[in-house]
Short mmCIF file of C-alpha atoms in Angstrom, two decimals:
data_model
loop_
_atom_site.label_atom_id
_atom_site.label_comp_id
_atom_site.label_asym_id
_atom_site.label_seq_id
_atom_site.Cartn_x
_atom_site.Cartn_y
_atom_site.Cartn_z
CA UNK Y 1 131.90 65.27 74.46
CA UNK Y 2 132.93 66.03 78.03
CA UNK Y 3 136.69 65.75 78.54
CA UNK Y 4 137.69 62.74 80.64
CA UNK Y 5 139.74 63.40 83.77
CA UNK Y 6 142.81 61.36 84.63
CA UNK Y 7 145.67 61.70 87.06
CA UNK Y 8 147.34 64.21 84.75
CA UNK Y 9 144.50 66.62 85.45
CA UNK Y 10 145.49 66.79 89.11
CA UNK Y 11 148.48 69.05 89.50
CA UNK Y 12 149.89 71.51 91.96
CA UNK Y 13 150.14 74.73 90.01
CA UNK Y 14 152.01 77.93 90.99
CA UNK Y 15 149.42 80.71 91.19
CA UNK Y 16 148.70 83.99 92.93
CA UNK Y 17 145.93 82.21 94.85
CA UNK Y 18 148.28 80.29 97.19
CA UNK Y 19 145.42 79.06 99.37
CA UNK Y 20 144.09 76.96 96.45
CA UNK Y 21 147.11 75.46 94.68
CA UNK Y 22 145.42 72.38 93.18
CA UNK Y 23 144.19 72.99 89.63
CA UNK Y 24 141.75 70.93 87.54
CA UNK Y 25 143.00 71.24 83.97
CA UNK Y 26 139.61 70.23 82.54
CA UNK Y 27 137.62 73.20 83.85
CA UNK Y 28 140.23 75.45 85.56
CA UNK Y 29 138.65 75.21 89.02
CA UNK Y 30 140.99 75.38 92.01
CA UNK Y 31 140.99 73.66 95.41
CA UNK Y 32 142.78 73.96 98.74
CA UNK Y 33 143.58 70.26 99.13
CA UNK Y 34 144.32 67.29 96.87
CA UNK Y 35 141.38 65.45 98.50
CA UNK Y 36 138.96 68.19 97.38
CA UNK Y 37 140.33 68.06 93.85
CA UNK Y 38 140.06 64.24 93.74
CA UNK Y 39 136.38 64.52 94.76
CA UNK Y 40 135.81 67.20 92.11
CA UNK Y 41 137.48 64.96 89.52
CA UNK Y 42 134.47 62.59 89.73
CA UNK Y 43 132.31 65.28 88.05
CA UNK Y 44 134.35 64.71 84.88
CA UNK Y 45 133.77 60.93 84.93
CA UNK Y 46 130.72 58.63 85.01
CA UNK Y 47 131.47 57.25 88.49
CA UNK Y 48 128.51 58.99 90.17
CA UNK Y 49 126.35 59.75 87.15
CA UNK Y 50 122.62 60.52 87.37
CA UNK Y 51 120.64 58.12 85.16
CA UNK Y 52 117.88 60.72 84.73
CA UNK Y 53 119.81 63.71 83.39
CA UNK Y 54 123.45 62.65 83.01
CA UNK Y 55 124.82 65.01 85.66
CA UNK Y 56 127.98 63.68 87.28
CA UNK Y 57 128.36 64.25 91.03
CA UNK Y 58 131.36 64.30 93.37
CA UNK Y 59 130.18 61.42 95.57
CA UNK Y 60 127.41 58.89 96.15
CA UNK Y 61 125.97 61.17 98.85
CA UNK Y 62 125.90 64.10 96.44
CA UNK Y 63 124.19 61.88 93.85
CA UNK Y 64 121.55 60.88 96.42
CA UNK Y 65 120.79 64.55 97.15
CA UNK Y 66 120.78 65.41 93.43
CA UNK Y 67 118.32 62.60 92.63
CA UNK Y 68 115.77 64.27 94.92
CA UNK Y 69 115.50 67.08 92.37
CA UNK Y 70 113.94 64.52 90.03
CA UNK Y 71 111.82 62.68 92.58
CA UNK Y 72 110.63 65.82 94.38
CA UNK Y 73 111.59 64.26 97.73
CA UNK Y 74 112.32 66.84 100.46
CA UNK Y 75 112.85 64.91 103.70
CA UNK Y 76 114.21 67.78 105.84
CA UNK Y 77 111.69 70.18 107.39
CA UNK Y 78 112.43 73.58 108.93
CA UNK Y 79 111.10 73.74 112.51
CA UNK Y 80 110.54 77.50 112.22
CA UNK Y 81 108.57 77.89 108.96
CA UNK Y 82 107.89 74.23 107.93
CA UNK Y 83 109.71 74.66 104.63
CA UNK Y 84 110.94 71.35 103.17
CA UNK Y 85 114.48 70.93 101.84
CA UNK Y 86 116.42 68.24 99.97
CA UNK Y 87 119.41 67.89 102.30
CA UNK Y 88 120.59 68.44 105.87
CA UNK Y 89 123.07 71.00 104.58
CA UNK Y 90 120.33 72.95 102.79
CA UNK Y 91 118.29 72.88 105.98
CA UNK Y 92 121.23 74.18 108.04
CA UNK Y 93 121.79 77.02 105.56
CA UNK Y 94 118.07 77.82 105.47
CA UNK Y 95 117.75 77.97 109.27
CA UNK Y 96 120.44 80.67 109.30
CA UNK Y 97 118.06 82.93 107.38
CA UNK Y 98 115.86 83.05 110.49
CA UNK Y 99 118.71 84.18 112.77
CA UNK Y 100 121.42 86.73 111.95
CA UNK Y 101 123.47 85.43 114.92
CA UNK Y 102 124.32 82.35 112.86
CA UNK Y 103 125.63 84.67 110.10
CA UNK Y 104 127.85 86.99 112.13
CA UNK Y 105 130.15 88.03 109.28
CA UNK Y 106 128.78 91.17 107.64
CA UNK Y 107 129.90 92.73 104.37
CA UNK Y 108 130.12 96.45 105.10
CA UNK Y 109 129.80 97.26 101.39
CA UNK Y 110 126.46 95.60 100.52
CA UNK Y 111 125.16 94.34 103.92
CA UNK Y 112 125.16 90.65 102.95
CA UNK Y 113 125.83 88.23 105.81
CA UNK Y 114 127.84 85.00 105.92
CA UNK Y 115 128.18 82.12 108.35
CA UNK Y 116 131.97 81.81 108.02
CA UNK Y 117 134.86 84.20 107.67
CA UNK Y 118 136.05 82.28 104.60
CA UNK Y 119 132.72 82.80 102.78
CA UNK Y 120 132.88 86.51 103.56
CA UNK Y 121 136.49 86.70 102.34
CA UNK Y 122 135.49 85.07 99.04
CA UNK Y 123 132.55 87.45 98.69
CA UNK Y 124 134.76 90.50 99.34
CA UNK Y 125 136.68 89.70 96.14
CA UNK Y 126 133.60 90.95 94.26
CA UNK Y 127 134.16 94.38 95.79
CA UNK Y 128 137.94 94.38 95.11
CA UNK Y 129 140.11 94.17 92.00
CA UNK Y 130 141.61 90.77 92.88
CA UNK Y 131 139.69 88.86 90.18
CA UNK Y 132 138.72 91.77 87.98
CA UNK Y 133 138.05 91.44 84.27
CA UNK Y 134 140.39 93.78 82.39
CA UNK Y 135 137.88 94.04 79.53
CA UNK Y 136 134.70 95.14 81.31
CA UNK Y 137 135.64 95.64 84.98
CA UNK Y 138 133.38 92.90 86.39
CA UNK Y 139 134.80 91.38 89.59
CA UNK Y 140 134.51 87.74 90.65
CA UNK Y 141 134.82 85.66 93.83
CA UNK Y 142 137.46 83.35 92.37
CA UNK Y 143 139.90 82.86 89.52
CA UNK Y 144 137.74 80.06 88.04
CA UNK Y 145 134.76 82.41 87.86
CA UNK Y 146 136.91 84.98 86.08
CA UNK Y 147 138.27 82.33 83.68
CA UNK Y 148 134.76 81.33 82.60
CA UNK Y 149 133.67 84.98 82.30
CA UNK Y 150 136.71 85.92 80.18
CA UNK Y 151 135.46 83.56 77.47
CA UNK Y 152 132.62 86.00 76.79
CA UNK Y 153 135.23 88.50 75.57
CA UNK Y 154 137.68 86.09 73.94
CA UNK Y 155 134.97 84.09 72.20
CA UNK Y 156 136.58 80.86 73.44
CA UNK Y 157 134.09 77.99 73.58
CA UNK Y 158 136.01 74.80 74.42
CA UNK Y 159 133.01 72.48 74.83
CA UNK Y 160 131.54 71.13 71.57
CA UNK Y 161 128.22 69.36 71.01
CA UNK Y 162 128.83 66.00 69.30
CA UNK Y 163 125.47 66.20 67.48
CA UNK Y 164 125.37 69.69 65.95
CA UNK Y 165 128.92 71.00 66.66
CA UNK Y 166 127.62 74.00 68.59
CA UNK Y 167 130.25 75.34 71.01
CA UNK Y 168 129.82 76.40 74.65
CA UNK Y 169 131.85 78.23 77.27
CA UNK Y 170 131.19 75.71 80.07
CA UNK Y 171 130.57 71.96 80.37
CA UNK Y 172 127.31 72.67 82.20
CA UNK Y 173 125.92 74.65 79.26
CA UNK Y 174 126.82 71.79 76.93
CA UNK Y 175 124.96 69.26 79.12
CA UNK Y 176 121.85 71.49 79.14
CA UNK Y 177 122.05 72.01 75.37
CA UNK Y 178 122.36 68.25 74.67
CA UNK Y 179 118.85 67.77 76.05
CA UNK Y 180 117.47 69.66 73.03
CA UNK Y 181 118.63 66.73 70.89
CA UNK Y 182 117.55 63.97 73.27
CA UNK Y 183 114.25 65.59 74.27
CA UNK Y 184 115.15 64.76 77.85
CA UNK Y 185 113.37 66.76 80.56
CA UNK Y 186 114.59 65.17 83.77
CA UNK Y 187 113.28 67.78 86.22
CA UNK Y 188 109.60 67.00 86.86
CA UNK Y 189 107.11 69.05 88.85
CA UNK Y 190 105.36 66.88 91.47
CA UNK Y 191 102.35 69.24 91.52
CA UNK Y 192 101.51 69.19 87.80
CA UNK Y 193 102.58 67.41 84.60
CA UNK Y 194 105.27 69.88 83.53
CA UNK Y 195 108.91 68.82 83.11
CA UNK Y 196 112.03 70.86 82.45
CA UNK Y 197 115.53 70.49 81.03
CA UNK Y 198 117.13 72.57 83.81
CA UNK Y 199 116.81 72.34 87.60
CA UNK Y 200 116.65 76.15 87.82
CA UNK Y 201 113.63 76.17 85.49
CA UNK Y 202 111.86 73.71 87.80
CA UNK Y 203 112.66 75.81 90.90
CA UNK Y 204 111.34 78.90 89.14
CA UNK Y 205 108.20 77.04 88.04
CA UNK Y 206 107.46 75.79 91.58
CA UNK Y 207 106.98 79.39 92.69
CA UNK Y 208 103.88 79.52 90.45
CA UNK Y 209 102.28 76.87 92.70
CA UNK Y 210 103.37 78.30 96.08
CA UNK Y 211 103.04 81.99 95.12
CA UNK Y 212 106.59 82.71 96.27
CA UNK Y 213 108.13 85.97 95.02
CA UNK Y 214 111.58 86.20 96.61
CA UNK Y 215 113.04 88.88 94.30
CA UNK Y 216 111.99 92.27 95.67
CA UNK Y 217 112.62 95.66 94.10
CA UNK Y 218 114.36 98.00 96.58
CA UNK Y 219 112.93 101.07 94.81
CA UNK Y 220 109.23 100.16 94.92
CA UNK Y 221 106.92 97.52 96.42
CA UNK Y 222 106.97 95.06 93.53
CA UNK Y 223 108.22 91.48 93.96
CA UNK Y 224 108.96 88.78 91.39
CA UNK Y 225 109.27 85.00 91.20
CA UNK Y 226 112.28 85.14 88.84
CA UNK Y 227 115.52 87.10 89.14
CA UNK Y 228 115.47 88.07 85.45
CA UNK Y 229 111.97 89.52 85.91
CA UNK Y 230 113.36 91.76 88.66
CA UNK Y 231 116.35 92.74 86.50
CA UNK Y 232 113.99 93.58 83.67
CA UNK Y 233 111.78 95.60 86.01
CA UNK Y 234 114.75 97.58 87.38
CA UNK Y 235 115.26 99.17 83.97
CA UNK Y 236 111.97 101.01 84.59
CA UNK Y 237 113.84 102.87 87.33
CA UNK Y 238 117.34 103.04 85.81
CA UNK Y 239 116.45 103.22 82.08
CA UNK Y 240 119.68 101.28 81.49
CA UNK Y 241 119.99 99.27 78.25
CA UNK Y 242 123.65 98.22 77.98
CA UNK Y 243 123.42 95.93 74.92
CA UNK Y 244 123.43 98.08 71.77
CA UNK Y 245 122.81 96.95 68.20
CA UNK Y 246 125.71 97.91 65.89
CA UNK Y 247 123.36 97.95 62.89
CA UNK Y 248 120.76 100.40 64.24
CA UNK Y 249 120.13 102.60 67.29
CA UNK Y 250 118.22 100.06 69.38
CA UNK Y 251 119.51 98.93 72.79
CA UNK Y 252 118.43 96.08 75.06
CA UNK Y 253 118.39 94.95 78.68
CA UNK Y 254 119.84 91.49 77.93
CA UNK Y 255 122.40 90.16 75.46
CA UNK Y 256 119.91 87.43 74.48
CA UNK Y 257 117.37 90.05 73.38
CA UNK Y 258 120.06 91.76 71.33
CA UNK Y 259 120.97 88.46 69.64
CA UNK Y 260 117.32 87.89 68.70
CA UNK Y 261 117.00 91.46 67.40
CA UNK Y 262 120.10 91.16 65.18
CA UNK Y 263 118.33 88.39 63.26
CA UNK Y 264 115.90 91.04 61.97
CA UNK Y 265 118.85 92.60 60.14
CA UNK Y 266 120.51 89.36 59.04
CA UNK Y 267 117.29 87.52 58.17
CA UNK Y 268 118.59 84.46 60.02
CA UNK Y 269 115.88 81.95 60.96
CA UNK Y 270 117.67 79.03 62.61
CA UNK Y 271 114.60 77.39 64.17
CA UNK Y 272 112.87 75.19 61.56
CA UNK Y 273 109.50 73.48 61.88
CA UNK Y 274 109.72 69.69 61.54
CA UNK Y 275 106.23 69.47 60.01
CA UNK Y 276 106.29 72.23 57.37
CA UNK Y 277 108.71 74.57 55.59
CA UNK Y 278 108.41 77.47 58.01
CA UNK Y 279 111.43 78.76 59.92
CA UNK Y 280 111.66 81.23 62.80
CA UNK Y 281 114.17 83.63 64.30
CA UNK Y 282 113.21 82.61 67.85
CA UNK Y 283 112.74 79.16 69.38
CA UNK Y 284 109.66 80.40 71.27
CA UNK Y 285 107.96 81.37 67.99
CA UNK Y 286 108.60 77.88 66.62
CA UNK Y 287 107.15 76.35 69.80
CA UNK Y 288 104.00 78.47 69.43
CA UNK Y 289 103.77 77.62 65.72
CA UNK Y 290 103.90 73.88 66.43
CA UNK Y 291 100.55 74.18 68.18
CA UNK Y 292 98.99 74.96 64.78
CA UNK Y 293 99.93 71.40 63.78
CA UNK Y 294 99.17 69.68 67.09
CA UNK Y 295 96.06 71.68 68.02
CA UNK Y 296 97.44 71.95 71.55
CA UNK Y 297 95.90 74.64 73.76
CA UNK Y 298 97.70 74.25 77.09
CA UNK Y 299 96.50 77.48 78.71
CA UNK Y 300 93.03 77.04 80.22
CA UNK Y 301 90.87 79.72 81.83
CA UNK Y 302 89.87 78.78 85.39
CA UNK Y 303 86.70 80.91 85.16
CA UNK Y 304 85.24 79.43 81.97
CA UNK Y 305 85.97 76.59 79.55
CA UNK Y 306 88.06 78.52 77.04
CA UNK Y 307 91.55 77.33 76.17
CA UNK Y 308 94.39 79.16 74.46
CA UNK Y 309 97.59 78.37 72.60
CA UNK Y 310 99.54 81.23 74.21
CA UNK Y 311 99.85 82.34 77.84
CA UNK Y 312 99.50 86.01 76.82
CA UNK Y 313 96.16 85.25 75.14
CA UNK Y 314 94.95 83.68 78.39
CA UNK Y 315 96.10 86.68 80.47
CA UNK Y 316 94.31 89.04 78.10
CA UNK Y 317 91.15 86.89 78.21
CA UNK Y 318 91.10 86.70 82.04
CA UNK Y 319 90.77 90.50 82.15
CA UNK Y 320 87.29 90.10 80.61
CA UNK Y 321 86.31 88.30 83.84
CA UNK Y 322 88.20 90.54 86.27
CA UNK Y 323 87.63 93.87 84.54
CA UNK Y 324 91.31 94.70 85.01
CA UNK Y 325 92.69 97.44 82.74
CA UNK Y 326 96.39 97.77 83.58
CA UNK Y 327 97.43 99.85 80.53
CA UNK Y 328 96.92 103.56 81.27
CA UNK Y 329 97.24 106.42 78.83
CA UNK Y 330 99.78 108.99 80.13
CA UNK Y 331 98.00 111.77 78.22
CA UNK Y 332 94.49 111.21 79.63
CA UNK Y 333 92.75 109.04 82.22
CA UNK Y 334 91.68 106.20 79.93
CA UNK Y 335 92.76 102.64 80.73
CA UNK Y 336 92.82 99.50 78.59
CA UNK Y 337 92.91 95.73 79.05
CA UNK Y 338 95.54 95.19 76.32
CA UNK Y 339 98.68 97.09 75.30
CA UNK Y 340 97.61 97.05 71.62
CA UNK Y 341 94.43 98.92 72.55
CA UNK Y 342 96.49 101.53 74.40
CA UNK Y 343 98.90 101.95 71.46
CA UNK Y 344 95.95 102.43 69.13
CA UNK Y 345 94.38 105.00 71.48
CA UNK Y 346 97.58 107.03 71.88
CA UNK Y 347 97.46 107.84 68.15
CA UNK Y 348 94.33 109.90 68.87
CA UNK Y 349 96.59 112.25 70.86
CA UNK Y 350 99.67 112.15 68.64
CA UNK Y 351 97.89 112.26 65.27
CA UNK Y 352 100.13 109.46 63.98
CA UNK Y 353 98.75 107.64 60.93
CA UNK Y 354 101.05 104.70 60.18
CA UNK Y 355 98.65 102.75 57.94
CA UNK Y 356 98.92 104.07 54.35
CA UNK Y 357 96.70 103.13 51.44
CA UNK Y 358 98.64 101.66 48.51
CA UNK Y 359 95.94 102.86 46.07
CA UNK Y 360 95.85 106.54 47.06
CA UNK Y 361 97.62 109.01 49.34
CA UNK Y 362 95.36 108.58 52.38
CA UNK Y 363 96.70 107.35 55.73
CA UNK Y 364 94.93 106.09 58.85
CA UNK Y 365 95.61 105.66 62.57
CA UNK Y 366 93.92 102.24 62.73
CA UNK Y 367 94.56 99.18 60.55
CA UNK Y 368 90.85 98.27 60.51
CA UNK Y 369 90.00 101.73 59.13
CA UNK Y 370 92.53 101.18 56.32
CA UNK Y 371 90.97 97.78 55.52
CA UNK Y 372 87.50 99.38 55.27
CA UNK Y 373 88.90 102.15 53.05
CA UNK Y 374 90.60 99.71 50.66
CA UNK Y 375 87.29 97.85 50.16
CA UNK Y 376 85.77 101.09 48.81
CA UNK Y 377 88.47 101.17 46.12
CA UNK Y 378 87.87 97.55 45.28
CA UNK Y 379 84.09 97.93 45.25
CA UNK Y 380 83.58 95.24 47.88
#
């Protein structure tokens, strides 16, 4: 349950950040004035609560703007590029992207620009040690950001789910998680039938329709619709894999990938099918498995009538129509439409024979060759 705010949560607290003396004791955020803190306090009550997703807003105006995320309404249009936005404030911020004169405050460290000196000053904290994590060295704009981050190291998770007792580091994460139990997907795409549990997921999905790819790699010409896709791509250039498994030598780009990998060692399968006895180590695998029961094939080829249960199967199929072969052998000039075909081909060069016969000592580079061989033993 989300902690309720009362007048005791509004205190003036001695702190090294003298410009923001007013502390919310529910979430540790700080404010410059008592009025700002009183407005923030509403986010811990049901005063301005969204009936679609349960998000609590600071004011009725903020709730009105928030509700447009569900309705898809975007009443404010940019006169320069015709982009539609949900609020006058969003429009004002967007217009500044067309003119650097409206963002005169430049960070000399990373070249980012800001419309006010205060925003630049907050940003500069990232480049200083003012709000620096003593555990990992990450720097934050504010003390509240550092407080939330520090819970990664301390393991503190003060927000508990009332249904399954799972703990979370922030109230926002708890709200998102609760939708797993309710099945609520309040963020609906107005261009197709898809709905999402998080507003960020909807924003990311919308780029599929408009073809927007705002995340550009500064080391090559590639661009991406999602920030995590760019981060993942950057490892091609940096080779960095900071999350290391303590049970084997593997390392990963993201902590989430490491967590999933660790389940291989522990055998943990927390995601159970509601319709049979199967359990899975990843929620995505359970979702794919459910289509065996439902017969759902949501991924349809636009060039023929075929439908598929997985997006990767559709991508692979589309290459039959386009002739695309993106997987190239680095040891010869051959190209392939699927990564599995490339992996199989590479064994021609390396001589690797991973498929061993359990009836004799022979080994093979291809699984199908092993299957044929075993039939000879069995007389089939």
